[in-house]
Each structure stands twice: as C-alpha cells, then as structure tokens.
mmCIF file with all atom_site columns, C-alpha atoms in Angstrom:
data_model
loop_
_atom_site.group_PDB
_atom_site.id
_atom_site.type_symbol
_atom_site.label_atom_id
_atom_site.label_alt_id
_atom_site.label_comp_id
_atom_site.label_asym_id
_atom_site.label_entity_id
_atom_site.label_seq_id
_atom_site.pdbx_PDB_ins_code
_atom_site.Cartn_x
_atom_site.Cartn_y
_atom_site.Cartn_z
_atom_site.occupancy
_atom_site.B_iso_or_equiv
_atom_site.pdbx_formal_charge
_atom_site.auth_seq_id
_atom_site.auth_comp_id
_atom_site.auth_asym_id
_atom_site.auth_atom_id
_atom_site.pdbx_PDB_model_num
ATOM 1   C CA . MET I 1 1   ? -138.691 -50.107 205.604 1.00 0.00 ? 890  MET I CA 1
ATOM 2   C CA . ASP I 1 2   ? -139.514 -48.542 208.969 1.00 0.00 ? 891  ASP I CA 1
ATOM 3   C CA . VAL I 1 3   ? -140.507 -44.995 208.723 1.00 0.00 ? 892  VAL I CA 1
ATOM 4   C CA . ARG I 1 4   ? -141.302 -43.034 211.893 1.00 0.00 ? 893  ARG I CA 1
ATOM 5   C CA . MET I 1 5   ? -142.934 -39.600 211.472 1.00 0.00 ? 894  MET I CA 1
ATOM 6   C CA . PHE I 1 6   ? -142.399 -36.658 213.842 1.00 0.00 ? 895  PHE I CA 1
ATOM 7   C CA . THR I 1 7   ? -144.545 -33.616 213.695 1.00 0.00 ? 896  THR I CA 1
ATOM 8   C CA . LEU I 1 8   ? -142.373 -30.636 214.953 1.00 0.00 ? 897  LEU I CA 1
ATOM 9   C CA . GLY I 1 9   ? -142.562 -26.963 215.624 1.00 0.00 ? 898  GLY I CA 1
ATOM 10  C CA . MET I 1 10  ? -145.259 -24.173 215.382 1.00 0.00 ? 899  MET I CA 1
ATOM 11  C CA . ILE I 1 11  ? -146.157 -25.144 211.640 1.00 0.00 ? 900  ILE I CA 1
ATOM 12  C CA . GLN I 1 12  ? -146.582 -28.748 212.586 1.00 0.00 ? 901  GLN I CA 1
ATOM 13  C CA . GLU I 1 13  ? -143.928 -29.667 210.010 1.00 0.00 ? 902  GLU I CA 1
ATOM 14  C CA . ASN I 1 14  ? -143.293 -33.636 209.442 1.00 0.00 ? 903  ASN I CA 1
ATOM 15  C CA . ALA I 1 15  ? -139.749 -35.010 209.617 1.00 0.00 ? 904  ALA I CA 1
ATOM 16  C CA . PHE I 1 16  ? -139.387 -38.499 208.703 1.00 0.00 ? 905  PHE I CA 1
ATOM 17  C CA . LEU I 1 17  ? -136.756 -41.081 210.073 1.00 0.00 ? 906  LEU I CA 1
ATOM 18  C CA . VAL I 1 18  ? -136.098 -43.841 207.623 1.00 0.00 ? 907  VAL I CA 1
ATOM 19  C CA . ARG I 1 19  ? -134.336 -47.140 208.173 1.00 0.00 ? 908  ARG I CA 1
ATOM 20  C CA . ARG I 1 20  ? -134.372 -50.803 207.443 1.00 0.00 ? 909  ARG I CA 1
ATOM 21  C CA . PRO I 1 21  ? -136.239 -52.760 210.048 1.00 0.00 ? 910  PRO I CA 1
ATOM 22  C CA . GLY I 1 22  ? -133.994 -52.905 213.359 1.00 0.00 ? 911  GLY I CA 1
ATOM 23  C CA . ALA I 1 23  ? -131.098 -51.374 211.652 1.00 0.00 ? 912  ALA I CA 1
ATOM 24  C CA . SER I 1 24  ? -128.651 -49.319 213.530 1.00 0.00 ? 913  SER I CA 1
ATOM 25  C CA . GLU I 1 25  ? -128.463 -46.618 210.768 1.00 0.00 ? 914  GLU I CA 1
ATOM 26  C CA . ALA I 1 26  ? -130.966 -44.005 209.532 1.00 0.00 ? 915  ALA I CA 1
ATOM 27  C CA . VAL I 1 27  ? -131.820 -41.261 207.506 1.00 0.00 ? 916  VAL I CA 1
ATOM 28  C CA . ILE I 1 28  ? -133.844 -37.930 208.732 1.00 0.00 ? 917  ILE I CA 1
ATOM 29  C CA . ILE I 1 29  ? -135.295 -35.842 206.043 1.00 0.00 ? 918  ILE I CA 1
ATOM 30  C CA . ASP I 1 30  ? -136.654 -32.595 206.678 1.00 0.00 ? 919  ASP I CA 1
ATOM 31  C CA . PRO I 1 31  ? -135.814 -32.042 210.487 1.00 0.00 ? 920  PRO I CA 1
ATOM 32  C CA . GLY I 1 32  ? -137.735 -28.724 210.758 1.00 0.00 ? 921  GLY I CA 1
ATOM 33  C CA . ASP I 1 33  ? -137.453 -27.971 214.559 1.00 0.00 ? 922  ASP I CA 1
ATOM 34  C CA . GLU I 1 34  ? -137.182 -29.450 218.048 1.00 0.00 ? 923  GLU I CA 1
ATOM 35  C CA . ALA I 1 35  ? -133.830 -31.143 217.560 1.00 0.00 ? 924  ALA I CA 1
ATOM 36  C CA . PRO I 1 36  ? -133.851 -32.285 221.244 1.00 0.00 ? 925  PRO I CA 1
ATOM 37  C CA . LYS I 1 37  ? -136.968 -34.220 220.485 1.00 0.00 ? 926  LYS I CA 1
ATOM 38  C CA . LEU I 1 38  ? -135.397 -36.166 217.472 1.00 0.00 ? 927  LEU I CA 1
ATOM 39  C CA . LEU I 1 39  ? -132.113 -36.556 219.229 1.00 0.00 ? 928  LEU I CA 1
ATOM 40  C CA . ALA I 1 40  ? -133.924 -38.500 222.251 1.00 0.00 ? 929  ALA I CA 1
ATOM 41  C CA . ALA I 1 41  ? -135.928 -40.602 219.411 1.00 0.00 ? 930  ALA I CA 1
ATOM 42  C CA . PHE I 1 42  ? -132.597 -41.635 217.773 1.00 0.00 ? 931  PHE I CA 1
ATOM 43  C CA . GLU I 1 43  ? -131.307 -42.692 221.376 1.00 0.00 ? 932  GLU I CA 1
ATOM 44  C CA . GLU I 1 44  ? -134.453 -44.417 222.329 1.00 0.00 ? 933  GLU I CA 1
ATOM 45  C CA . LEU I 1 45  ? -134.326 -46.510 219.017 1.00 0.00 ? 934  LEU I CA 1
ATOM 46  C CA . GLY I 1 46  ? -130.651 -47.131 219.338 1.00 0.00 ? 935  GLY I CA 1
ATOM 47  C CA . VAL I 1 47  ? -129.683 -45.570 215.623 1.00 0.00 ? 936  VAL I CA 1
ATOM 48  C CA . THR I 1 48  ? -127.030 -43.477 214.404 1.00 0.00 ? 937  THR I CA 1
ATOM 49  C CA . LEU I 1 49  ? -127.728 -40.774 211.758 1.00 0.00 ? 938  LEU I CA 1
ATOM 50  C CA . ALA I 1 50  ? -126.209 -41.656 208.530 1.00 0.00 ? 939  ALA I CA 1
ATOM 51  C CA . GLY I 1 51  ? -127.612 -38.383 206.759 1.00 0.00 ? 940  GLY I CA 1
ATOM 52  C CA . ILE I 1 52  ? -129.863 -35.573 206.744 1.00 0.00 ? 941  ILE I CA 1
ATOM 53  C CA . LEU I 1 53  ? -132.033 -34.888 203.455 1.00 0.00 ? 942  LEU I CA 1
ATOM 54  C CA . VAL I 1 54  ? -133.596 -31.604 202.824 1.00 0.00 ? 943  VAL I CA 1
ATOM 55  C CA . THR I 1 55  ? -136.468 -31.393 200.210 1.00 0.00 ? 944  THR I CA 1
ATOM 56  C CA . HIS I 1 56  ? -136.475 -27.481 200.320 1.00 0.00 ? 945  HIS I CA 1
ATOM 57  C CA . THR I 1 57  ? -135.138 -24.735 202.597 1.00 0.00 ? 946  THR I CA 1
ATOM 58  C CA . HIS I 1 58  ? -138.205 -23.173 203.924 1.00 0.00 ? 947  HIS I CA 1
ATOM 59  C CA . PHE I 1 59  ? -137.614 -22.501 207.624 1.00 0.00 ? 948  PHE I CA 1
ATOM 60  C CA . ASP I 1 60  ? -140.085 -25.103 208.810 1.00 0.00 ? 949  ASP I CA 1
ATOM 61  C CA . HIS I 1 61  ? -138.158 -27.963 207.205 1.00 0.00 ? 950  HIS I CA 1
ATOM 62  C CA . ILE I 1 62  ? -134.511 -26.809 208.149 1.00 0.00 ? 951  ILE I CA 1
ATOM 63  C CA . GLY I 1 63  ? -134.748 -25.434 211.656 1.00 0.00 ? 952  GLY I CA 1
ATOM 64  C CA . ALA I 1 64  ? -133.078 -28.436 213.163 1.00 0.00 ? 953  ALA I CA 1
ATOM 65  C CA . VAL I 1 65  ? -130.571 -29.214 210.431 1.00 0.00 ? 954  VAL I CA 1
ATOM 66  C CA . ALA I 1 66  ? -127.518 -27.401 212.018 1.00 0.00 ? 955  ALA I CA 1
ATOM 67  C CA . ASP I 1 67  ? -128.143 -28.776 215.624 1.00 0.00 ? 956  ASP I CA 1
ATOM 68  C CA . LEU I 1 68  ? -128.528 -32.240 214.456 1.00 0.00 ? 957  LEU I CA 1
ATOM 69  C CA . HIS I 1 69  ? -125.236 -32.137 212.659 1.00 0.00 ? 958  HIS I CA 1
ATOM 70  C CA . ASP I 1 70  ? -123.553 -30.797 215.385 1.00 0.00 ? 959  ASP I CA 1
ATOM 71  C CA . ALA I 1 71  ? -124.799 -33.305 217.693 1.00 0.00 ? 960  ALA I CA 1
ATOM 72  C CA . THR I 1 72  ? -124.259 -36.279 215.371 1.00 0.00 ? 961  THR I CA 1
ATOM 73  C CA . GLY I 1 73  ? -121.718 -35.459 212.830 1.00 0.00 ? 962  GLY I CA 1
ATOM 74  C CA . ALA I 1 74  ? -124.204 -36.400 209.994 1.00 0.00 ? 963  ALA I CA 1
ATOM 75  C CA . GLU I 1 75  ? -123.833 -34.699 206.571 1.00 0.00 ? 964  GLU I CA 1
ATOM 76  C CA . VAL I 1 76  ? -126.560 -32.804 204.955 1.00 0.00 ? 965  VAL I CA 1
ATOM 77  C CA . TRP I 1 77  ? -127.795 -33.212 201.191 1.00 0.00 ? 966  TRP I CA 1
ATOM 78  C CA . CYS I 1 78  ? -129.675 -29.921 200.048 1.00 0.00 ? 967  CYS I CA 1
ATOM 79  C CA . PRO I 1 79  ? -131.131 -28.922 196.585 1.00 0.00 ? 968  PRO I CA 1
ATOM 80  C CA . ALA I 1 80  ? -128.366 -27.102 194.708 1.00 0.00 ? 969  ALA I CA 1
ATOM 81  C CA . GLY I 1 81  ? -130.733 -24.187 193.846 1.00 0.00 ? 970  GLY I CA 1
ATOM 82  C CA . GLU I 1 82  ? -131.665 -23.484 197.321 1.00 0.00 ? 971  GLU I CA 1
ATOM 83  C CA . VAL I 1 83  ? -128.251 -23.806 199.164 1.00 0.00 ? 972  VAL I CA 1
ATOM 84  C CA . GLU I 1 84  ? -127.832 -20.095 199.560 1.00 0.00 ? 973  GLU I CA 1
ATOM 85  C CA . ILE I 1 85  ? -130.983 -20.071 201.659 1.00 0.00 ? 974  ILE I CA 1
ATOM 86  C CA . LEU I 1 86  ? -129.686 -22.918 203.871 1.00 0.00 ? 975  LEU I CA 1
ATOM 87  C CA . ARG I 1 87  ? -126.719 -21.111 204.452 1.00 0.00 ? 976  ARG I CA 1
ATOM 88  C CA . ASP I 1 88  ? -128.168 -18.030 205.525 1.00 0.00 ? 977  ASP I CA 1
ATOM 89  C CA . PRO I 1 89  ? -131.840 -18.540 206.146 1.00 0.00 ? 978  PRO I CA 1
ATOM 90  C CA . ASN I 1 90  ? -132.269 -15.127 208.118 1.00 0.00 ? 979  ASN I CA 1
ATOM 91  C CA . ALA I 1 91  ? -131.259 -13.224 204.927 1.00 0.00 ? 980  ALA I CA 1
ATOM 92  C CA . VAL I 1 92  ? -134.554 -14.303 203.418 1.00 0.00 ? 981  VAL I CA 1
ATOM 93  C CA . MET I 1 93  ? -136.901 -15.654 206.247 1.00 0.00 ? 982  MET I CA 1
ATOM 94  C CA . ARG I 1 94  ? -138.420 -12.844 207.887 1.00 0.00 ? 983  ARG I CA 1
ATOM 95  C CA . TRP I 1 95  ? -141.387 -14.150 209.341 1.00 0.00 ? 984  TRP I CA 1
ATOM 96  C CA . GLU I 1 96  ? -142.915 -12.433 212.460 1.00 0.00 ? 985  GLU I CA 1
ATOM 97  C CA . GLY I 1 97  ? -142.651 -14.633 215.345 1.00 0.00 ? 986  GLY I CA 1
ATOM 98  C CA . PHE I 1 98  ? -140.430 -17.098 213.758 1.00 0.00 ? 987  PHE I CA 1
ATOM 99  C CA . GLY I 1 99  ? -136.413 -17.251 214.035 1.00 0.00 ? 988  GLY I CA 1
ATOM 100 C CA . PRO I 1 100 ? -133.766 -16.540 214.059 1.00 0.00 ? 989  PRO I CA 1
ATOM 101 C CA . PHE I 1 101 ? -132.726 -19.785 212.430 1.00 0.00 ? 990  PHE I CA 1
ATOM 102 C CA . ARG I 1 102 ? -129.141 -21.410 212.167 1.00 0.00 ? 991  ARG I CA 1
ATOM 103 C CA . GLY I 1 103 ? -127.811 -21.695 208.948 1.00 0.00 ? 992  GLY I CA 1
ATOM 104 C CA . TYR I 1 104 ? -125.684 -24.639 207.747 1.00 0.00 ? 993  TYR I CA 1
ATOM 105 C CA . ASP I 1 105 ? -123.347 -25.034 204.725 1.00 0.00 ? 994  ASP I CA 1
ATOM 106 C CA . PRO I 1 106 ? -124.177 -28.512 203.299 1.00 0.00 ? 995  PRO I CA 1
ATOM 107 C CA . GLU I 1 107 ? -121.673 -31.108 202.287 1.00 0.00 ? 996  GLU I CA 1
ATOM 108 C CA . HIS I 1 108 ? -123.571 -32.257 199.405 1.00 0.00 ? 997  HIS I CA 1
ATOM 109 C CA . LEU I 1 109 ? -125.781 -30.501 196.673 1.00 0.00 ? 998  LEU I CA 1
ATOM 110 C CA . VAL I 1 110 ? -128.461 -32.552 194.780 1.00 0.00 ? 999  VAL I CA 1
ATOM 111 C CA . LYS I 1 111 ? -130.360 -32.140 191.640 1.00 0.00 ? 1000 LYS I CA 1
ATOM 112 C CA . GLY I 1 112 ? -132.839 -34.079 189.753 1.00 0.00 ? 1001 GLY I CA 1
ATOM 113 C CA . GLY I 1 113 ? -131.568 -37.424 188.629 1.00 0.00 ? 1002 GLY I CA 1
ATOM 114 C CA . ASP I 1 114 ? -129.260 -37.864 191.333 1.00 0.00 ? 1003 ASP I CA 1
ATOM 115 C CA . VAL I 1 115 ? -129.017 -40.968 193.575 1.00 0.00 ? 1004 VAL I CA 1
ATOM 116 C CA . VAL I 1 116 ? -128.070 -40.492 197.339 1.00 0.00 ? 1005 VAL I CA 1
ATOM 117 C CA . SER I 1 117 ? -127.052 -43.950 198.853 1.00 0.00 ? 1006 SER I CA 1
ATOM 118 C CA . LEU I 1 118 ? -127.324 -44.000 202.655 1.00 0.00 ? 1007 LEU I CA 1
ATOM 119 C CA . ALA I 1 119 ? -128.455 -46.472 205.483 1.00 0.00 ? 1008 ALA I CA 1
ATOM 120 C CA . GLY I 1 120 ? -128.990 -49.186 202.865 1.00 0.00 ? 1009 GLY I CA 1
ATOM 121 C CA . PHE I 1 121 ? -131.168 -47.248 200.494 1.00 0.00 ? 1010 PHE I CA 1
ATOM 122 C CA . ASP I 1 122 ? -130.829 -45.493 197.133 1.00 0.00 ? 1011 ASP I CA 1
ATOM 123 C CA . PHE I 1 123 ? -132.839 -42.452 197.206 1.00 0.00 ? 1012 PHE I CA 1
ATOM 124 C CA . GLN I 1 124 ? -133.799 -41.064 194.035 1.00 0.00 ? 1013 GLN I CA 1
ATOM 125 C CA . VAL I 1 125 ? -133.627 -37.325 193.657 1.00 0.00 ? 1014 VAL I CA 1
ATOM 126 C CA . VAL I 1 126 ? -136.806 -35.938 191.838 1.00 0.00 ? 1015 VAL I CA 1
ATOM 127 C CA . SER I 1 127 ? -136.970 -32.474 190.634 1.00 0.00 ? 1016 SER I CA 1
ATOM 128 C CA . THR I 1 128 ? -140.242 -31.047 191.897 1.00 0.00 ? 1017 THR I CA 1
ATOM 129 C CA . PRO I 1 129 ? -140.119 -27.285 191.975 1.00 0.00 ? 1018 PRO I CA 1
ATOM 130 C CA . GLY I 1 130 ? -143.043 -24.953 192.211 1.00 0.00 ? 1019 GLY I CA 1
ATOM 131 C CA . HIS I 1 131 ? -143.606 -24.549 196.028 1.00 0.00 ? 1020 HIS I CA 1
ATOM 132 C CA . SER I 1 132 ? -140.073 -23.492 195.963 1.00 0.00 ? 1021 SER I CA 1
ATOM 133 C CA . PRO I 1 133 ? -137.783 -22.836 193.230 1.00 0.00 ? 1022 PRO I CA 1
ATOM 134 C CA . ASP I 1 134 ? -135.555 -25.860 193.706 1.00 0.00 ? 1023 ASP I CA 1
ATOM 135 C CA . HIS I 1 135 ? -137.488 -28.334 195.505 1.00 0.00 ? 1024 HIS I CA 1
ATOM 136 C CA . VAL I 1 136 ? -136.917 -31.952 195.236 1.00 0.00 ? 1025 VAL I CA 1
ATOM 137 C CA . THR I 1 137 ? -138.948 -35.268 196.197 1.00 0.00 ? 1026 THR I CA 1
ATOM 138 C CA . TYR I 1 138 ? -136.871 -38.211 197.647 1.00 0.00 ? 1027 TYR I CA 1
ATOM 139 C CA . ALA I 1 139 ? -138.200 -41.440 195.945 1.00 0.00 ? 1028 ALA I CA 1
ATOM 140 C CA . LEU I 1 140 ? -137.541 -45.096 196.919 1.00 0.00 ? 1029 LEU I CA 1
ATOM 141 C CA . PRO I 1 141 ? -139.392 -46.761 194.082 1.00 0.00 ? 1030 PRO I CA 1
ATOM 142 C CA . ASP I 1 142 ? -138.630 -50.419 195.499 1.00 0.00 ? 1031 ASP I CA 1
ATOM 143 C CA . GLU I 1 143 ? -140.073 -49.444 198.779 1.00 0.00 ? 1032 GLU I CA 1
ATOM 144 C CA . GLY I 1 144 ? -143.351 -47.689 197.108 1.00 0.00 ? 1033 GLY I CA 1
ATOM 145 C CA . ALA I 1 145 ? -142.223 -44.571 198.979 1.00 0.00 ? 1034 ALA I CA 1
ATOM 146 C CA . LEU I 1 146 ? -142.228 -40.682 198.222 1.00 0.00 ? 1035 LEU I CA 1
ATOM 147 C CA . PHE I 1 147 ? -140.917 -38.129 200.609 1.00 0.00 ? 1036 PHE I CA 1
ATOM 148 C CA . SER I 1 148 ? -142.643 -35.127 198.946 1.00 0.00 ? 1037 SER I CA 1
ATOM 149 C CA . GLY I 1 149 ? -141.919 -32.439 201.172 1.00 0.00 ? 1038 GLY I CA 1
ATOM 150 C CA . ASP I 1 150 ? -144.517 -29.615 200.388 1.00 0.00 ? 1039 ASP I CA 1
ATOM 151 C CA . VAL I 1 151 ? -145.509 -30.693 196.908 1.00 0.00 ? 1040 VAL I CA 1
ATOM 152 C CA . LEU I 1 152 ? -148.679 -32.866 197.502 1.00 0.00 ? 1041 LEU I CA 1
ATOM 153 C CA . PHE I 1 153 ? -150.877 -33.245 200.681 1.00 0.00 ? 1042 PHE I CA 1
ATOM 154 C CA . GLN I 1 154 ? -153.864 -35.089 201.510 1.00 0.00 ? 1043 GLN I CA 1
ATOM 155 C CA . GLY I 1 155 ? -156.586 -33.462 199.414 1.00 0.00 ? 1044 GLY I CA 1
ATOM 156 C CA . SER I 1 156 ? -154.324 -30.384 198.773 1.00 0.00 ? 1045 SER I CA 1
ATOM 157 C CA . VAL I 1 157 ? -150.952 -29.270 197.339 1.00 0.00 ? 1046 VAL I CA 1
ATOM 158 C CA . GLY I 1 158 ? -148.035 -27.034 198.589 1.00 0.00 ? 1047 GLY I CA 1
ATOM 159 C CA . ARG I 1 159 ? -149.078 -23.091 198.532 1.00 0.00 ? 1048 ARG I CA 1
ATOM 160 C CA . THR I 1 160 ? -147.445 -20.927 195.715 1.00 0.00 ? 1049 THR I CA 1
ATOM 161 C CA . ASP I 1 161 ? -147.792 -17.447 197.155 1.00 0.00 ? 1050 ASP I CA 1
ATOM 162 C CA . LEU I 1 162 ? -144.236 -17.448 198.714 1.00 0.00 ? 1051 LEU I CA 1
ATOM 163 C CA . PRO I 1 163 ? -141.212 -15.999 196.772 1.00 0.00 ? 1052 PRO I CA 1
ATOM 164 C CA . GLY I 1 164 ? -140.011 -18.250 194.070 1.00 0.00 ? 1053 GLY I CA 1
ATOM 165 C CA . ALA I 1 165 ? -143.244 -20.203 193.871 1.00 0.00 ? 1054 ALA I CA 1
ATOM 166 C CA . ASP I 1 166 ? -145.275 -20.825 190.719 1.00 0.00 ? 1055 ASP I CA 1
ATOM 167 C CA . HIS I 1 167 ? -148.686 -22.559 190.575 1.00 0.00 ? 1056 HIS I CA 1
ATOM 168 C CA . ALA I 1 168 ? -148.449 -23.927 187.022 1.00 0.00 ? 1057 ALA I CA 1
ATOM 169 C CA . THR I 1 169 ? -144.860 -25.242 187.674 1.00 0.00 ? 1058 THR I CA 1
ATOM 170 C CA . LEU I 1 170 ? -146.022 -27.056 190.783 1.00 0.00 ? 1059 LEU I CA 1
ATOM 171 C CA . MET I 1 171 ? -148.828 -28.562 188.913 1.00 0.00 ? 1060 MET I CA 1
ATOM 172 C CA . ALA I 1 172 ? -146.514 -29.881 186.327 1.00 0.00 ? 1061 ALA I CA 1
ATOM 173 C CA . SER I 1 173 ? -144.407 -31.421 189.036 1.00 0.00 ? 1062 SER I CA 1
ATOM 174 C CA . ILE I 1 174 ? -147.072 -33.255 190.649 1.00 0.00 ? 1063 ILE I CA 1
ATOM 175 C CA . GLY I 1 175 ? -148.155 -34.344 187.099 1.00 0.00 ? 1064 GLY I CA 1
ATOM 176 C CA . SER I 1 176 ? -144.790 -35.805 186.534 1.00 0.00 ? 1065 SER I CA 1
ATOM 177 C CA . LEU I 1 177 ? -145.088 -37.796 190.064 1.00 0.00 ? 1066 LEU I CA 1
ATOM 178 C CA . LEU I 1 178 ? -148.280 -39.247 188.750 1.00 0.00 ? 1067 LEU I CA 1
ATOM 179 C CA . ASP I 1 179 ? -146.730 -40.312 185.556 1.00 0.00 ? 1068 ASP I CA 1
ATOM 180 C CA . ARG I 1 180 ? -143.744 -41.928 187.125 1.00 0.00 ? 1069 ARG I CA 1
ATOM 181 C CA . PHE I 1 181 ? -145.105 -43.581 189.997 1.00 0.00 ? 1070 PHE I CA 1
ATOM 182 C CA . ASP I 1 182 ? -147.972 -46.103 190.473 1.00 0.00 ? 1071 ASP I CA 1
ATOM 183 C CA . ASP I 1 183 ? -151.104 -45.388 192.643 1.00 0.00 ? 1072 ASP I CA 1
ATOM 184 C CA . ALA I 1 184 ? -149.767 -47.692 195.680 1.00 0.00 ? 1073 ALA I CA 1
ATOM 185 C CA . THR I 1 185 ? -147.022 -45.502 196.347 1.00 0.00 ? 1074 THR I CA 1
ATOM 186 C CA . THR I 1 186 ? -147.167 -44.004 199.676 1.00 0.00 ? 1075 THR I CA 1
ATOM 187 C CA . VAL I 1 187 ? -146.594 -40.311 199.876 1.00 0.00 ? 1076 VAL I CA 1
ATOM 188 C CA . TYR I 1 188 ? -144.940 -38.886 203.054 1.00 0.00 ? 1077 TYR I CA 1
ATOM 189 C CA . PRO I 1 189 ? -145.762 -35.274 203.002 1.00 0.00 ? 1078 PRO I CA 1
ATOM 190 C CA . GLY I 1 190 ? -144.220 -32.268 204.983 1.00 0.00 ? 1079 GLY I CA 1
ATOM 191 C CA . HIS I 1 191 ? -147.606 -31.655 206.567 1.00 0.00 ? 1080 HIS I CA 1
ATOM 192 C CA . MET I 1 192 ? -150.755 -33.545 207.485 1.00 0.00 ? 1081 MET I CA 1
ATOM 193 C CA . GLY I 1 193 ? -150.646 -37.166 207.311 1.00 0.00 ? 1082 GLY I CA 1
ATOM 194 C CA . PRO I 1 194 ? -149.251 -39.956 204.826 1.00 0.00 ? 1083 PRO I CA 1
ATOM 195 C CA . THR I 1 195 ? -151.461 -40.875 201.852 1.00 0.00 ? 1084 THR I CA 1
ATOM 196 C CA . THR I 1 196 ? -151.051 -42.510 198.661 1.00 0.00 ? 1085 THR I CA 1
ATOM 197 C CA . LEU I 1 197 ? -150.881 -41.521 194.753 1.00 0.00 ? 1086 LEU I CA 1
ATOM 198 C CA . GLY I 1 198 ? -154.035 -43.606 194.043 1.00 0.00 ? 1087 GLY I CA 1
ATOM 199 C CA . ARG I 1 199 ? -156.167 -41.727 196.826 1.00 0.00 ? 1088 ARG I CA 1
ATOM 200 C CA . GLU I 1 200 ? -155.136 -38.367 195.633 1.00 0.00 ? 1089 GLU I CA 1
ATOM 201 C CA . ARG I 1 201 ? -155.695 -39.007 191.887 1.00 0.00 ? 1090 ARG I CA 1
ATOM 202 C CA . GLN I 1 202 ? -159.229 -40.135 193.102 1.00 0.00 ? 1091 GLN I CA 1
ATOM 203 C CA . THR I 1 203 ? -160.051 -37.216 195.674 1.00 0.00 ? 1092 THR I CA 1
ATOM 204 C CA . ASN I 1 204 ? -157.591 -34.505 195.431 1.00 0.00 ? 1093 ASN I CA 1
ATOM 205 C CA . PRO I 1 205 ? -159.217 -31.584 193.520 1.00 0.00 ? 1094 PRO I CA 1
ATOM 206 C CA . PHE I 1 206 ? -155.883 -29.990 192.428 1.00 0.00 ? 1095 PHE I CA 1
ATOM 207 C CA . VAL I 1 207 ? -154.843 -33.519 191.071 1.00 0.00 ? 1096 VAL I CA 1
ATOM 208 C CA . LEU I 1 208 ? -158.297 -33.853 189.224 1.00 0.00 ? 1097 LEU I CA 1
ATOM 209 C CA . GLN I 1 209 ? -157.833 -30.601 187.561 1.00 0.00 ? 1098 GLN I CA 1
ATOM 210 C CA . ILE I 1 210 ? -154.364 -31.940 186.330 1.00 0.00 ? 1099 ILE I CA 1
ATOM 211 C CA . LEU I 1 211 ? -155.848 -34.932 185.061 1.00 0.00 ? 1100 LEU I CA 1
ATOM 212 C CA . GLY I 1 212 ? -158.768 -33.204 183.375 1.00 0.00 ? 1101 GLY I CA 1
ATOM 213 C CA . ALA I 1 213 ? -161.387 -35.102 185.536 1.00 0.00 ? 1102 ALA I CA 1
#
C-alpha cells in the first residue's frame, strides 16, 4: 500500500491518498482544503481519483470535497448521519475567520459495517462516533491500517466540546478499535502524524484510562 499524507489549510488537517504501489487509481480520504495542491499531486503521481471518502463533516475535513469532485468526477462517500452538514456546511459551520465552504450532495452514504470497494481496496466502515455524531473510521485490516479522522491521535483524542460530540461515546469508540484491531495497526489520523494502536495503548493517557491502567 502506498499512502501519501498531505497536511492542509489553517487547521493543519491531514488528507491521505491511498493506492496500490504504482497503481493509476487512488482514493483520497478527508480532503479538507487546498484542492489545487492535491490536484497537482495527483498529476505528478499520474493517478486518477477513484473516490473521495469522508470520515466526518467538520469543515477542516471537507473543504476541498466539492472542488475535487468538479475537477476529477470522483464520487463521494459520506457518513449517513452527517450528510446534511456536507450538503450545506455553512448552515452549521460558523467559525470566525473560516469559510464560506462549498457544500456537496454525496453519491453514497455509509454506516458501520459497510464495505467500500475502490482502487483495489475493500475499506471497512467502522462506526466511531463521539467527536462528531456519526463519525466513521475506514479500516484496511489486511494492510494493517486505520484512517481514523479525529478519533485517535498521537498521545491524544478528538475534542468533545463541539456540537454533537460526547466524551463517553468517543472513549467507547476508541475502545472498540482497540478490541478489534491488533497493536501493529497503523493509525493515520486527521491531525499530527501517524502512530500505531500499540504505541497509543502504552503511552496515550486517554487510552490508558480506557484500559484502566
């Protein structure tokens, strides 16, 4: 698996381009901003976009979705419970100094238990609410990879002081990831750098609290 991380915008959000090594098709996860930068990278790599996956609909994760679709024709997969936000982000995202944002009506809605087959991968959709009401994680177990959005970070977790967030729900979601995937699994998060479940199990104070350590 070839994973390229792009850190984008004022919030320094991570988008991930995923493909088979040398493949001409790729998937982008959470393109939050700077569509021209992403499009230039696609051209340099010689890839076409097979799909756009969204973990949740906070503005820093969806800011380039509409522009990428317009430029590439790639269809969009969005958590079903947050589709109205993607359709009209400015109705709920009133952050001083940010926006306005282009909305998009996605072609596909996902929920936990679904499988999204794109670019030679079968992305398992894992329900991981807490940071947002219907947040999902995209898992590739055979590749040992989780694209966790804003659920789990290096030494931290997603914030829960936003509308629709809930700390206990987020902790339960993280616990479900720890139960389901092994410690060697690489976590590709929406902010900061990649980590592993094993590293977070040993060092993350929030995870240690979940484990009762």
